[in-house]
Amino acid sequence: MAQQNANIQSQPGLSRREKIAYGLGDISNGLAVSSVGFWLLIYLTDVAGLSAFLAGVAIMIGRAWDAVTDPVMGWITDHTRSRWGKRLPYLLFGAIPYALAYFSLWVVPEFASQNAIFVYVTLSLIVFNTCLTVVFVPYTSLTAAITSDYDERTSLTGFRMFCSQSAFLIGAAVPSFLVLWVVSGGGADFFEKIGLQSFFGSWGGTARQGYFIMALLFAVIMVCSIWSTFFGCKENNTDDDRIESKSKTPLHYARAIVTELKQNPPFRYAVLILLLTNCAATFIAVNLPYYLQYSVSVRDHQTKLITILFLMAIIMVPVWVKIARKFGKAESYRIAMLIYALVLCTLPFIRPDTAEYLYVIAVFAGIMHSAALMIPWAIVPDVVEFDELQTGERREGLFYGGTTFSYKLATAIAVFASGTVLSIIGYVPNQPQSAEVVAGLNNLVGPLPAILLLCGAILSTKYPLTSAKHKEILAQLEAKRSTSRE
């Protein structure tokens, strides 16, 4: 056993170049997820003219479809054989369709009827989320395929989350900046000088032009980031590549996910923690623009506040990596979520005349938000070896398909609930809101996500895979593989 542990410890670590290349790939998802999460609902209601309820339904349908396709994509990647491995081919060929589908979300035609807008938006979201699945499931699966070391995975996830949070910052802050720039006349002057303002027609000088520019810029960056991972990373195609899933169809895969949720405690708790955490994060992201504009009347400060929040999240990524290494992933997550919940509960008490305190809240929220986004994903790859020890199968696609299913299901639930609540409480776009609407927005960004984070913290006490336990599992797997090679 000591020799086996020595073999595991002596495995070469990943180079900084490989970690950076892997991290760059999540810029695409960071841009897409943050811009869609923060701005799509308010774009649909306040710019495209779709009702809050129909906008919530459209986004929910797209995300539900996205979640359903995740297990299918997990099965496909686990059964893929190519010169590049199981996961990387989908990054090469999926990047451009993904970017084009993203762009289509932000160029909603000016249809006369609500039904026409709803159909266009729903179909665009289905296509976009399909492309997201094709790229995102293989990408997240690479964590387990690139390295089997417990701490290296935390470091790899740290690089990924640093890039992701940087992109989150850009995706959350830039749309507001571009829209205000265009509407204020700065955009018209710039594009007039380069002879392109006439291209925008009736959209010139409006919020539609700002979102168009944002979507085009982000789409180009998304392709470049995904291809950076493809050209900079290599899958570990040794023993793991010869250990295949025995599930013959996607339906068997879906059943296997349900079975694992029942029989695999680490997987079950990882899925639930990720679901609750992302549901809370989505409630915050979707409703924060409404809260800042209508509850505390600081629309002009949106870009600054969001920048501070995500800048702190970026800065704290390496700090949380070190904290998780020292105290454990579950323990670090638990403490961070308890503090995060307390911070969120202060938001309903902010008024327009005390809005300056939002800058202090943004700092503390950003520190804890970093842990909320990083640590749950760092937990997931360790489940793969636990399952391999139990079943003899190597099924990264199954587990990442299952976890991304929960991730996207949480988004669908939170967005649909937000749109429904906005309709029920009487939200009217681009108008001063009633006291009932303001109270509803306060609860959507404060107490509600705080409760979800507290539930995640409680569940983390049940997560069984510590660093020591994971090393024992790797040692047992090494012994099995050594025996099979003899």
CSV table of C-alpha atoms in Angstrom, one decimal, residues 26-241:
chain,number,residue,atom,x,y,z
A,26,ASP,CA,-14.2,28.4,-19.6
A,27,ILE,CA,-14.0,32.0,-20.8
A,28,SER,CA,-16.6,31.0,-23.4
A,29,ASN,CA,-19.0,29.6,-20.8
A,30,GLY,CA,-18.3,32.5,-18.4
A,31,LEU,CA,-19.2,35.1,-21.0
A,32,ALA,CA,-22.3,33.2,-22.2
A,33,VAL,CA,-23.6,32.1,-18.8
A,34,SER,CA,-23.1,35.5,-17.1
A,35,SER,CA,-24.5,37.6,-19.9
A,36,VAL,CA,-27.5,35.3,-20.4
A,37,GLY,CA,-27.9,35.0,-16.6
A,38,PHE,CA,-27.7,38.7,-15.8
A,39,TRP,CA,-29.1,40.3,-18.9
A,40,LEU,CA,-31.3,38.0,-21.1
A,41,LEU,CA,-34.4,38.3,-19.0
A,42,ILE,CA,-34.3,42.1,-18.7
A,43,TYR,CA,-33.3,42.3,-22.4
A,44,LEU,CA,-36.4,40.2,-23.3
A,45,THR,CA,-38.8,42.2,-21.1
A,46,ASP,CA,-37.5,45.7,-21.5
A,47,VAL,CA,-36.0,45.7,-25.0
A,48,ALA,CA,-37.5,42.9,-27.0
A,49,GLY,CA,-41.0,43.5,-25.5
A,50,LEU,CA,-41.8,40.0,-24.3
A,51,SER,CA,-43.8,39.7,-21.1
A,52,ALA,CA,-42.0,38.6,-18.0
A,53,PHE,CA,-44.0,35.4,-17.7
A,54,LEU,CA,-43.4,34.3,-21.4
A,55,ALA,CA,-39.7,35.3,-21.1
A,56,GLY,CA,-39.4,33.1,-18.0
A,57,VAL,CA,-41.2,30.2,-19.8
A,58,ALA,CA,-39.0,30.5,-22.9
A,59,ILE,CA,-35.8,30.4,-20.8
A,60,MET,CA,-37.1,27.6,-18.7
A,61,ILE,CA,-37.9,25.5,-21.8
A,62,GLY,CA,-34.4,26.1,-23.2
A,63,ARG,CA,-32.7,25.2,-20.0
A,64,ALA,CA,-34.9,22.2,-19.4
A,65,TRP,CA,-34.0,20.9,-22.9
A,66,ASP,CA,-30.4,21.7,-22.2
A,67,ALA,CA,-30.5,19.7,-18.9
A,68,VAL,CA,-32.2,16.7,-20.6
A,69,THR,CA,-29.5,16.5,-23.3
A,70,ASP,CA,-26.6,16.5,-20.8
A,71,PRO,CA,-26.9,12.7,-20.0
A,72,VAL,CA,-27.1,12.0,-23.8
A,73,MET,CA,-23.9,14.0,-24.4
A,74,GLY,CA,-22.2,12.3,-21.5
A,75,TRP,CA,-23.0,9.0,-23.0
A,76,ILE,CA,-21.7,10.1,-26.4
A,77,THR,CA,-18.4,11.4,-25.1
A,78,ASP,CA,-17.8,8.2,-23.0
A,79,HIS,CA,-18.3,6.2,-26.2
A,80,THR,CA,-16.2,8.5,-28.5
A,81,ARG,CA,-13.0,7.3,-30.0
A,82,SER,CA,-10.8,9.8,-32.0
A,83,ARG,CA,-7.2,10.8,-32.6
A,84,TRP,CA,-7.8,13.6,-30.0
A,85,GLY,CA,-9.5,11.5,-27.3
A,86,LYS,CA,-13.1,11.3,-26.0
A,87,ARG,CA,-13.8,15.0,-25.2
A,88,LEU,CA,-11.6,17.3,-27.2
A,89,PRO,CA,-13.2,16.8,-30.7
A,90,TYR,CA,-16.4,18.4,-29.5
A,91,LEU,CA,-14.5,21.5,-28.5
A,92,LEU,CA,-12.9,21.7,-32.0
A,93,PHE,CA,-16.1,21.3,-34.0
A,94,GLY,CA,-18.7,22.7,-31.6
A,95,ALA,CA,-17.1,26.2,-31.0
A,96,ILE,CA,-18.4,28.0,-34.1
A,97,PRO,CA,-22.1,26.7,-33.9
A,98,TYR,CA,-22.1,27.6,-30.2
A,99,ALA,CA,-21.0,31.1,-30.9
A,100,LEU,CA,-23.5,31.6,-33.7
A,101,ALA,CA,-26.3,30.3,-31.5
A,102,TYR,CA,-25.4,32.7,-28.7
A,103,PHE,CA,-25.4,35.6,-31.1
A,104,SER,CA,-29.0,34.8,-32.3
A,105,LEU,CA,-30.3,35.3,-28.7
A,106,TRP,CA,-29.5,39.0,-28.8
A,107,VAL,CA,-30.9,39.9,-32.2
A,108,VAL,CA,-34.6,39.2,-31.6
A,109,PRO,CA,-36.6,40.6,-34.6
A,110,GLU,CA,-39.2,43.3,-33.9
A,111,PHE,CA,-42.3,41.1,-34.3
A,112,ALA,CA,-45.7,42.6,-33.7
A,113,SER,CA,-47.1,39.8,-31.6
A,114,GLN,CA,-46.0,38.3,-28.3
A,115,ASN,CA,-46.4,34.8,-29.7
A,116,ALA,CA,-44.0,35.4,-32.6
A,117,ILE,CA,-41.4,36.8,-30.2
A,118,PHE,CA,-41.9,33.9,-27.8
A,119,VAL,CA,-41.5,31.3,-30.6
A,120,TYR,CA,-38.3,32.9,-31.9
A,121,VAL,CA,-36.8,33.2,-28.5
A,122,THR,CA,-37.7,29.6,-27.5
A,123,LEU,CA,-36.3,28.1,-30.6
A,124,SER,CA,-33.1,30.2,-30.3
A,125,LEU,CA,-32.7,29.1,-26.7
A,126,ILE,CA,-33.1,25.4,-27.7
A,127,VAL,CA,-30.5,25.7,-30.3
A,128,PHE,CA,-28.1,27.7,-28.1
A,129,ASN,CA,-28.5,25.3,-25.2
A,130,THR,CA,-27.9,22.2,-27.4
A,131,CYS,CA,-24.7,23.8,-28.6
A,132,LEU,CA,-23.8,24.6,-25.0
A,133,THR,CA,-24.2,21.0,-24.0
A,134,VAL,CA,-22.1,19.8,-26.9
A,135,VAL,CA,-19.2,21.9,-25.7
A,136,PHE,CA,-19.7,22.2,-21.9
A,137,VAL,CA,-20.2,18.5,-21.0
A,138,PRO,CA,-16.9,17.4,-22.7
A,139,TYR,CA,-15.1,20.5,-21.4
A,140,THR,CA,-16.0,19.9,-17.7
A,141,SER,CA,-15.3,16.2,-18.1
A,142,LEU,CA,-11.7,17.0,-19.0
A,143,THR,CA,-10.9,17.7,-15.3
A,144,ALA,CA,-11.0,14.0,-14.5
A,145,ALA,CA,-9.4,13.0,-17.8
A,146,ILE,CA,-6.4,15.3,-17.5
A,147,THR,CA,-5.2,14.3,-14.0
A,148,SER,CA,-6.2,12.0,-11.2
A,149,ASP,CA,-4.4,13.9,-8.4
A,150,TYR,CA,-6.7,15.3,-5.7
A,151,ASP,CA,-4.8,18.6,-5.2
A,152,GLU,CA,-4.0,19.0,-8.9
A,153,ARG,CA,-7.7,18.9,-9.7
A,154,THR,CA,-8.3,21.6,-7.2
A,155,SER,CA,-5.5,23.7,-8.8
A,156,LEU,CA,-6.9,22.9,-12.3
A,157,THR,CA,-10.3,24.0,-11.2
A,158,GLY,CA,-8.8,27.1,-9.7
A,159,PHE,CA,-7.3,28.1,-13.0
A,160,ARG,CA,-10.6,27.3,-14.7
A,161,MET,CA,-12.5,29.4,-12.2
A,162,PHE,CA,-10.1,32.3,-12.4
A,163,CYS,CA,-10.7,32.5,-16.2
A,164,SER,CA,-14.4,31.8,-15.8
A,165,GLN,CA,-14.8,34.6,-13.1
A,166,SER,CA,-12.8,37.0,-15.3
A,167,ALA,CA,-15.2,36.2,-18.1
A,168,PHE,CA,-18.1,36.4,-15.7
A,169,LEU,CA,-17.0,39.9,-14.8
A,170,ILE,CA,-16.8,40.9,-18.5
A,171,GLY,CA,-20.1,39.2,-19.3
A,172,ALA,CA,-21.9,40.8,-16.4
A,173,ALA,CA,-20.5,44.4,-16.6
A,174,VAL,CA,-19.9,45.0,-20.3
A,175,PRO,CA,-23.5,44.7,-21.6
A,176,SER,CA,-24.7,47.5,-19.2
A,177,PHE,CA,-21.7,49.6,-20.2
A,178,LEU,CA,-22.3,49.1,-24.0
A,179,VAL,CA,-26.0,49.8,-23.7
A,180,LEU,CA,-25.5,53.0,-21.8
A,181,TRP,CA,-22.7,54.1,-24.2
A,182,VAL,CA,-24.9,53.5,-27.2
A,183,VAL,CA,-28.1,55.1,-25.7
A,184,SER,CA,-26.1,58.2,-24.5
A,185,GLY,CA,-24.9,58.8,-28.1
A,186,GLY,CA,-21.3,57.7,-27.8
A,187,GLY,CA,-21.9,54.6,-29.8
A,188,ALA,CA,-23.5,56.6,-32.7
A,189,ASP,CA,-20.6,59.0,-32.9
A,190,PHE,CA,-18.0,56.1,-32.9
A,191,PHE,CA,-19.8,54.1,-35.6
A,192,GLU,CA,-20.5,57.2,-37.7
A,193,LYS,CA,-16.8,57.9,-37.8
A,194,ILE,CA,-16.0,54.4,-39.1
A,195,GLY,CA,-19.0,54.4,-41.5
A,196,LEU,CA,-21.0,51.7,-39.9
A,197,GLN,CA,-23.8,53.5,-38.1
A,198,SER,CA,-26.2,53.2,-41.1
A,199,PHE,CA,-25.8,49.4,-40.8
A,200,PHE,CA,-27.9,49.3,-37.7
A,201,GLY,CA,-30.9,51.1,-39.2
A,202,SER,CA,-33.7,51.7,-36.7
A,203,TRP,CA,-31.6,50.0,-34.0
A,204,GLY,CA,-29.0,52.7,-34.2
A,205,GLY,CA,-28.7,54.6,-30.9
A,206,THR,CA,-31.0,52.2,-29.0
A,207,ALA,CA,-30.4,49.4,-26.5
A,208,ARG,CA,-30.8,46.9,-29.3
A,209,GLN,CA,-27.6,48.2,-30.9
A,210,GLY,CA,-25.7,47.9,-27.7
A,211,TYR,CA,-26.7,44.2,-27.2
A,212,PHE,CA,-25.9,43.5,-30.9
A,213,ILE,CA,-22.4,44.8,-30.5
A,214,MET,CA,-22.0,42.9,-27.2
A,215,ALA,CA,-23.2,39.6,-28.8
A,216,LEU,CA,-20.9,39.9,-31.8
A,217,LEU,CA,-17.8,40.7,-29.6
A,218,PHE,CA,-18.5,37.9,-27.2
A,219,ALA,CA,-19.1,35.3,-30.0
A,220,VAL,CA,-15.7,35.9,-31.4
A,221,ILE,CA,-14.0,35.6,-28.0
A,222,MET,CA,-15.9,32.4,-27.3
A,223,VAL,CA,-14.5,30.6,-30.3
A,224,CYS,CA,-11.0,31.6,-29.5
A,225,SER,CA,-11.3,30.5,-25.9
A,226,ILE,CA,-12.6,27.0,-26.7
A,227,TRP,CA,-10.0,26.4,-29.3
A,228,SER,CA,-7.3,27.4,-26.8
A,229,THR,CA,-8.2,24.4,-24.7
A,230,PHE,CA,-8.4,22.1,-27.7
A,231,PHE,CA,-4.9,23.1,-28.9
A,232,GLY,CA,-3.3,23.4,-25.4
A,233,CYS,CA,-4.6,20.3,-23.5
A,234,LYS,CA,-4.2,16.5,-23.9
A,235,GLU,CA,-6.3,13.8,-22.5
A,236,ASN,CA,-4.8,11.0,-20.3
A,237,ASN,CA,-5.3,8.1,-22.7
A,238,THR,CA,-3.7,5.4,-20.8
A,239,ASP,CA,-5.5,2.9,-18.5
A,240,ASP,CA,-8.5,5.2,-18.1
A,241,ASP,CA,-9.2,5.2,-21.9
